[in-house]
PDB file of C-alpha atoms in Angstrom:
ATOM      1  CA  MET F   1      -0.516 -17.944   8.914  1.00 88.00           C
ATOM      2  CA  PRO F   2      -1.771 -14.782   7.148  1.00 95.00           C
ATOM      3  CA  PHE F   3       0.811 -12.480   5.612  1.00 98.00           C
ATOM      4  CA  LEU F   4       0.455  -8.712   5.090  1.00 98.00           C
ATOM      5  CA  ASP F   5       2.071  -6.329   2.632  1.00 98.00           C
ATOM      6  CA  ILE F   6       1.936  -2.927   4.322  1.00 98.00           C
ATOM      7  CA  THR F   7       2.582   0.428   2.634  1.00 97.00           C
ATOM      8  CA  VAL F   8       2.920   3.951   3.994  1.00 97.00           C
ATOM      9  CA  MET F   9       3.069   6.759   1.433  1.00 96.00           C
ATOM     10  CA  PRO F  10       2.650  10.481   0.919  1.00 97.00           C
ATOM     11  CA  VAL F  11      -0.230  11.277  -1.426  1.00 97.00           C
ATOM     12  CA  PRO F  12      -1.014  14.761  -2.729  1.00 97.00           C
ATOM     13  CA  THR F  13      -4.204  15.621  -0.846  1.00 97.00           C
ATOM     14  CA  ALA F  14      -5.810  16.727  -4.118  1.00 97.00           C
ATOM     15  CA  ASN F  15      -5.170  13.185  -5.472  1.00 96.00           C
ATOM     16  CA  LYS F  16      -7.322  11.358  -2.908  1.00 97.00           C
ATOM     17  CA  ALA F  17      -9.908  10.350  -5.514  1.00 96.00           C
ATOM     18  CA  ALA F  18      -7.151   9.241  -7.925  1.00 95.00           C
ATOM     19  CA  TYR F  19      -5.518   7.246  -5.107  1.00 95.00           C
ATOM     20  CA  LEU F  20      -8.791   5.448  -4.392  1.00 96.00           C
ATOM     21  CA  GLU F  21      -9.350   4.845  -8.111  1.00 95.00           C
ATOM     22  CA  HIS F  22      -5.838   3.373  -8.380  1.00 93.00           C
ATOM     23  CA  SER F  23      -6.781   0.993  -5.556  1.00 94.00           C
ATOM     24  CA  ARG F  24     -10.046   0.065  -7.304  1.00 95.00           C
ATOM     25  CA  GLN F  25      -8.050  -0.730 -10.449  1.00 93.00           C
ATOM     26  CA  THR F  26      -5.336  -2.808  -8.760  1.00 93.00           C
ATOM     27  CA  THR F  27      -7.415  -4.692  -6.184  1.00 95.00           C
ATOM     28  CA  PRO F  28      -8.819  -7.152  -8.765  1.00 95.00           C
ATOM     29  CA  PHE F  29      -5.249  -8.040  -9.828  1.00 93.00           C
ATOM     30  CA  PHE F  30      -4.280  -8.834  -6.223  1.00 95.00           C
ATOM     31  CA  LYS F  31      -7.443 -10.842  -5.583  1.00 97.00           C
ATOM     32  CA  GLU F  32      -7.064 -12.714  -8.878  1.00 95.00           C
ATOM     33  CA  LEU F  33      -3.708 -13.940  -7.541  1.00 97.00           C
ATOM     34  CA  GLY F  34      -4.946 -14.949  -4.102  1.00 98.00           C
ATOM     35  CA  ALA F  35      -5.212 -11.832  -1.914  1.00 98.00           C
ATOM     36  CA  VAL F  36      -7.900 -12.096   0.747  1.00 98.00           C
ATOM     37  CA  ALA F  37      -8.439  -8.336   1.142  1.00 98.00           C
ATOM     38  CA  VAL F  38      -7.013  -4.932   0.229  1.00 98.00           C
ATOM     39  CA  THR F  39      -7.380  -2.112   2.761  1.00 98.00           C
ATOM     40  CA  GLU F  40      -6.671   1.594   2.183  1.00 97.00           C
ATOM     41  CA  CYS F  41      -6.522   4.233   4.938  1.00 98.00           C
ATOM     42  CA  TRP F  42      -6.361   8.033   4.651  1.00 98.00           C
ATOM     43  CA  GLY F  43      -4.524   9.925   7.396  1.00 97.00           C
ATOM     44  CA  GLU F  44      -6.850  11.990   9.564  1.00 97.00           C
ATOM     45  CA  ASP F  45      -5.023  12.233  12.898  1.00 97.00           C
ATOM     46  CA  ILE F  46      -1.253  12.057  12.291  1.00 96.00           C
ATOM     47  CA  PRO F  47       0.518  13.533  15.326  1.00 97.00           C
ATOM     48  CA  ASP F  48       4.039  14.916  15.291  1.00 96.00           C
ATOM     49  CA  GLY F  49       6.383  12.592  17.156  1.00 96.00           C
ATOM     50  CA  LYS F  50       9.343  13.546  19.312  1.00 97.00           C
ATOM     51  CA  VAL F  51      11.830  11.233  17.580  1.00 96.00           C
ATOM     52  CA  THR F  52      10.045   9.985  14.459  1.00 95.00           C
ATOM     53  CA  ASP F  53       6.532   9.784  13.034  1.00 97.00           C
ATOM     54  CA  PHE F  54       4.585   8.914   9.909  1.00 97.00           C
ATOM     55  CA  LYS F  55       5.156  12.361   8.380  1.00 97.00           C
ATOM     56  CA  ARG F  56       8.934  12.172   8.691  1.00 96.00           C
ATOM     57  CA  ALA F  57       8.989   8.566   7.562  1.00 96.00           C
ATOM     58  CA  VAL F  58       7.654   9.577   4.131  1.00 96.00           C
ATOM     59  CA  ALA F  59       9.154  13.095   4.006  1.00 96.00           C
ATOM     60  CA  LEU F  60       5.640  14.556   3.921  1.00 97.00           C
ATOM     61  CA  GLN F  61       5.413  17.893   2.118  1.00 97.00           C
ATOM     62  CA  ASP F  62       2.819  20.672   2.249  1.00 97.00           C
ATOM     63  CA  GLY F  63      -0.348  19.652   0.440  1.00 97.00           C
ATOM     64  CA  GLU F  64       0.171  15.923   1.057  1.00 97.00           C
ATOM     65  CA  THR F  65      -1.558  13.378   3.292  1.00 98.00           C
ATOM     66  CA  VAL F  66      -0.144  10.149   4.711  1.00 98.00           C
ATOM     67  CA  ALA F  67      -1.932   7.067   3.387  1.00 98.00           C
ATOM     68  CA  VAL F  68      -1.508   3.556   4.743  1.00 98.00           C
ATOM     69  CA  GLY F  69      -2.628   0.381   3.060  1.00 97.00           C
ATOM     70  CA  TRP F  70      -2.256  -3.333   3.375  1.00 98.00           C
ATOM     71  CA  ILE F  71      -2.925  -6.436   1.343  1.00 98.00           C
ATOM     72  CA  THR F  72      -3.891  -9.533   3.298  1.00 98.00           C
ATOM     73  CA  TRP F  73      -2.617 -12.795   1.817  1.00 98.00           C
ATOM     74  CA  PRO F  74      -3.406 -16.301   3.092  1.00 98.00           C
ATOM     75  CA  ASP F  75       0.344 -16.910   3.568  1.00 97.00           C
ATOM     76  CA  LYS F  76       3.772 -15.751   2.391  1.00 97.00           C
ATOM     77  CA  ALA F  77       4.046 -18.386  -0.344  1.00 98.00           C
ATOM     78  CA  VAL F  78       0.884 -17.112  -2.076  1.00 98.00           C
ATOM     79  CA  ARG F  79       2.122 -13.528  -1.689  1.00 97.00           C
ATOM     80  CA  ASP F  80       5.556 -14.323  -3.157  1.00 97.00           C
ATOM     81  CA  THR F  81       4.051 -16.095  -6.172  1.00 97.00           C
ATOM     82  CA  ALA F  82       1.545 -13.269  -6.685  1.00 96.00           C
ATOM     83  CA  TRP F  83       4.208 -10.535  -6.650  1.00 93.00           C
ATOM     84  CA  GLU F  84       6.300 -12.435  -9.203  1.00 94.00           C
ATOM     85  CA  ALA F  85       3.259 -12.523 -11.499  1.00 94.00           C
ATOM     86  CA  LEU F  86       2.266  -8.907 -10.770  1.00 88.00           C
ATOM     87  CA  MET F  87       5.720  -7.582 -11.683  1.00 87.00           C
ATOM     88  CA  GLN F  88       5.251  -9.153 -15.129  1.00 90.00           C
ATOM     89  CA  ASP F  89       1.606  -8.116 -15.545  1.00 81.00           C
ATOM     90  CA  GLU F  90       1.273  -5.509 -18.307  1.00 85.00           C
ATOM     91  CA  ARG F  91      -2.022  -4.276 -16.849  1.00 83.00           C
ATOM     92  CA  MET F  92      -0.277  -3.421 -13.598  1.00 74.00           C
ATOM     93  CA  MET F  93       2.698  -1.810 -15.329  1.00 76.00           C
ATOM     94  CA  ALA F  94       0.408   0.399 -17.433  1.00 78.00           C
ATOM     95  CA  LEU F  95      -1.096   2.155 -14.405  1.00 77.00           C
ATOM     96  CA  ASP F  96       0.160   5.546 -13.238  1.00 80.00           C
ATOM     97  CA  MET F  97       0.713   5.945  -9.498  1.00 78.00           C
ATOM     98  CA  PRO F  98      -1.032   9.046  -8.092  1.00 83.00           C
ATOM     99  CA  PHE F  99       1.716   9.429  -5.447  1.00 85.00           C
ATOM    100  CA  ASP F 100       5.499   9.583  -5.184  1.00 85.00           C
ATOM    101  CA  GLY F 101       6.564   5.942  -5.150  1.00 83.00           C
ATOM    102  CA  LYS F 102      10.137   6.882  -4.190  1.00 90.00           C
ATOM    103  CA  ARG F 103       8.894   7.996  -0.757  1.00 93.00           C
ATOM    104  CA  MET F 104       6.637   4.984  -0.219  1.00 93.00           C
ATOM    105  CA  ILE F 105       7.623   2.590   2.554  1.00 95.00           C
ATOM    106  CA  PHE F 106       6.645  -1.038   2.044  1.00 95.00           C
ATOM    107  CA  ALA F 107       7.352  -4.348   3.714  1.00 97.00           C
ATOM    108  CA  GLY F 108       5.896  -7.801   4.300  1.00 97.00           C
ATOM    109  CA  PHE F 109       4.794  -8.945   7.734  1.00 97.00           C
ATOM    110  CA  GLU F 110       3.804 -12.321   9.145  1.00 96.00           C
ATOM    111  CA  VAL F 111       0.752 -12.097  11.377  1.00 95.00           C
ATOM    112  CA  VAL F 112       1.834 -13.546  14.733  1.00 94.00           C
ATOM    113  CA  ALA F 113      -1.194 -12.681  16.866  1.00 93.00           C
ATOM    114  CA  GLU F 114      -4.780 -11.577  16.354  1.00 87.00           C
ATOM    115  CA  ASN F 115      -6.643 -10.731  19.527  1.00 90.00           C
TER     116      ASN F 115
END
């Protein structure tokens, strides 16, 4: 069953190009270790919620945009092995993140239905 790593993060709007470049630099590392696809999304229509929303989830500040991304893995075992390797990969560690990683939300999800 496919497995997804999903991230939600605040990115300075002026850093959109740097954010996309960061993705272009890291995607080969993920694919080298078995990822099927890497998807990046830039917030265009992020409504304010009554109880919670994407903006509050990442403590969005003026001049920032919510970005969402996911890595599709063939299964959780491949993902777990890949992340162990990635956390030791000097190429990955050498990259600067063009966003505030402390306000990034991330989690792994098992795909249970695709319609």
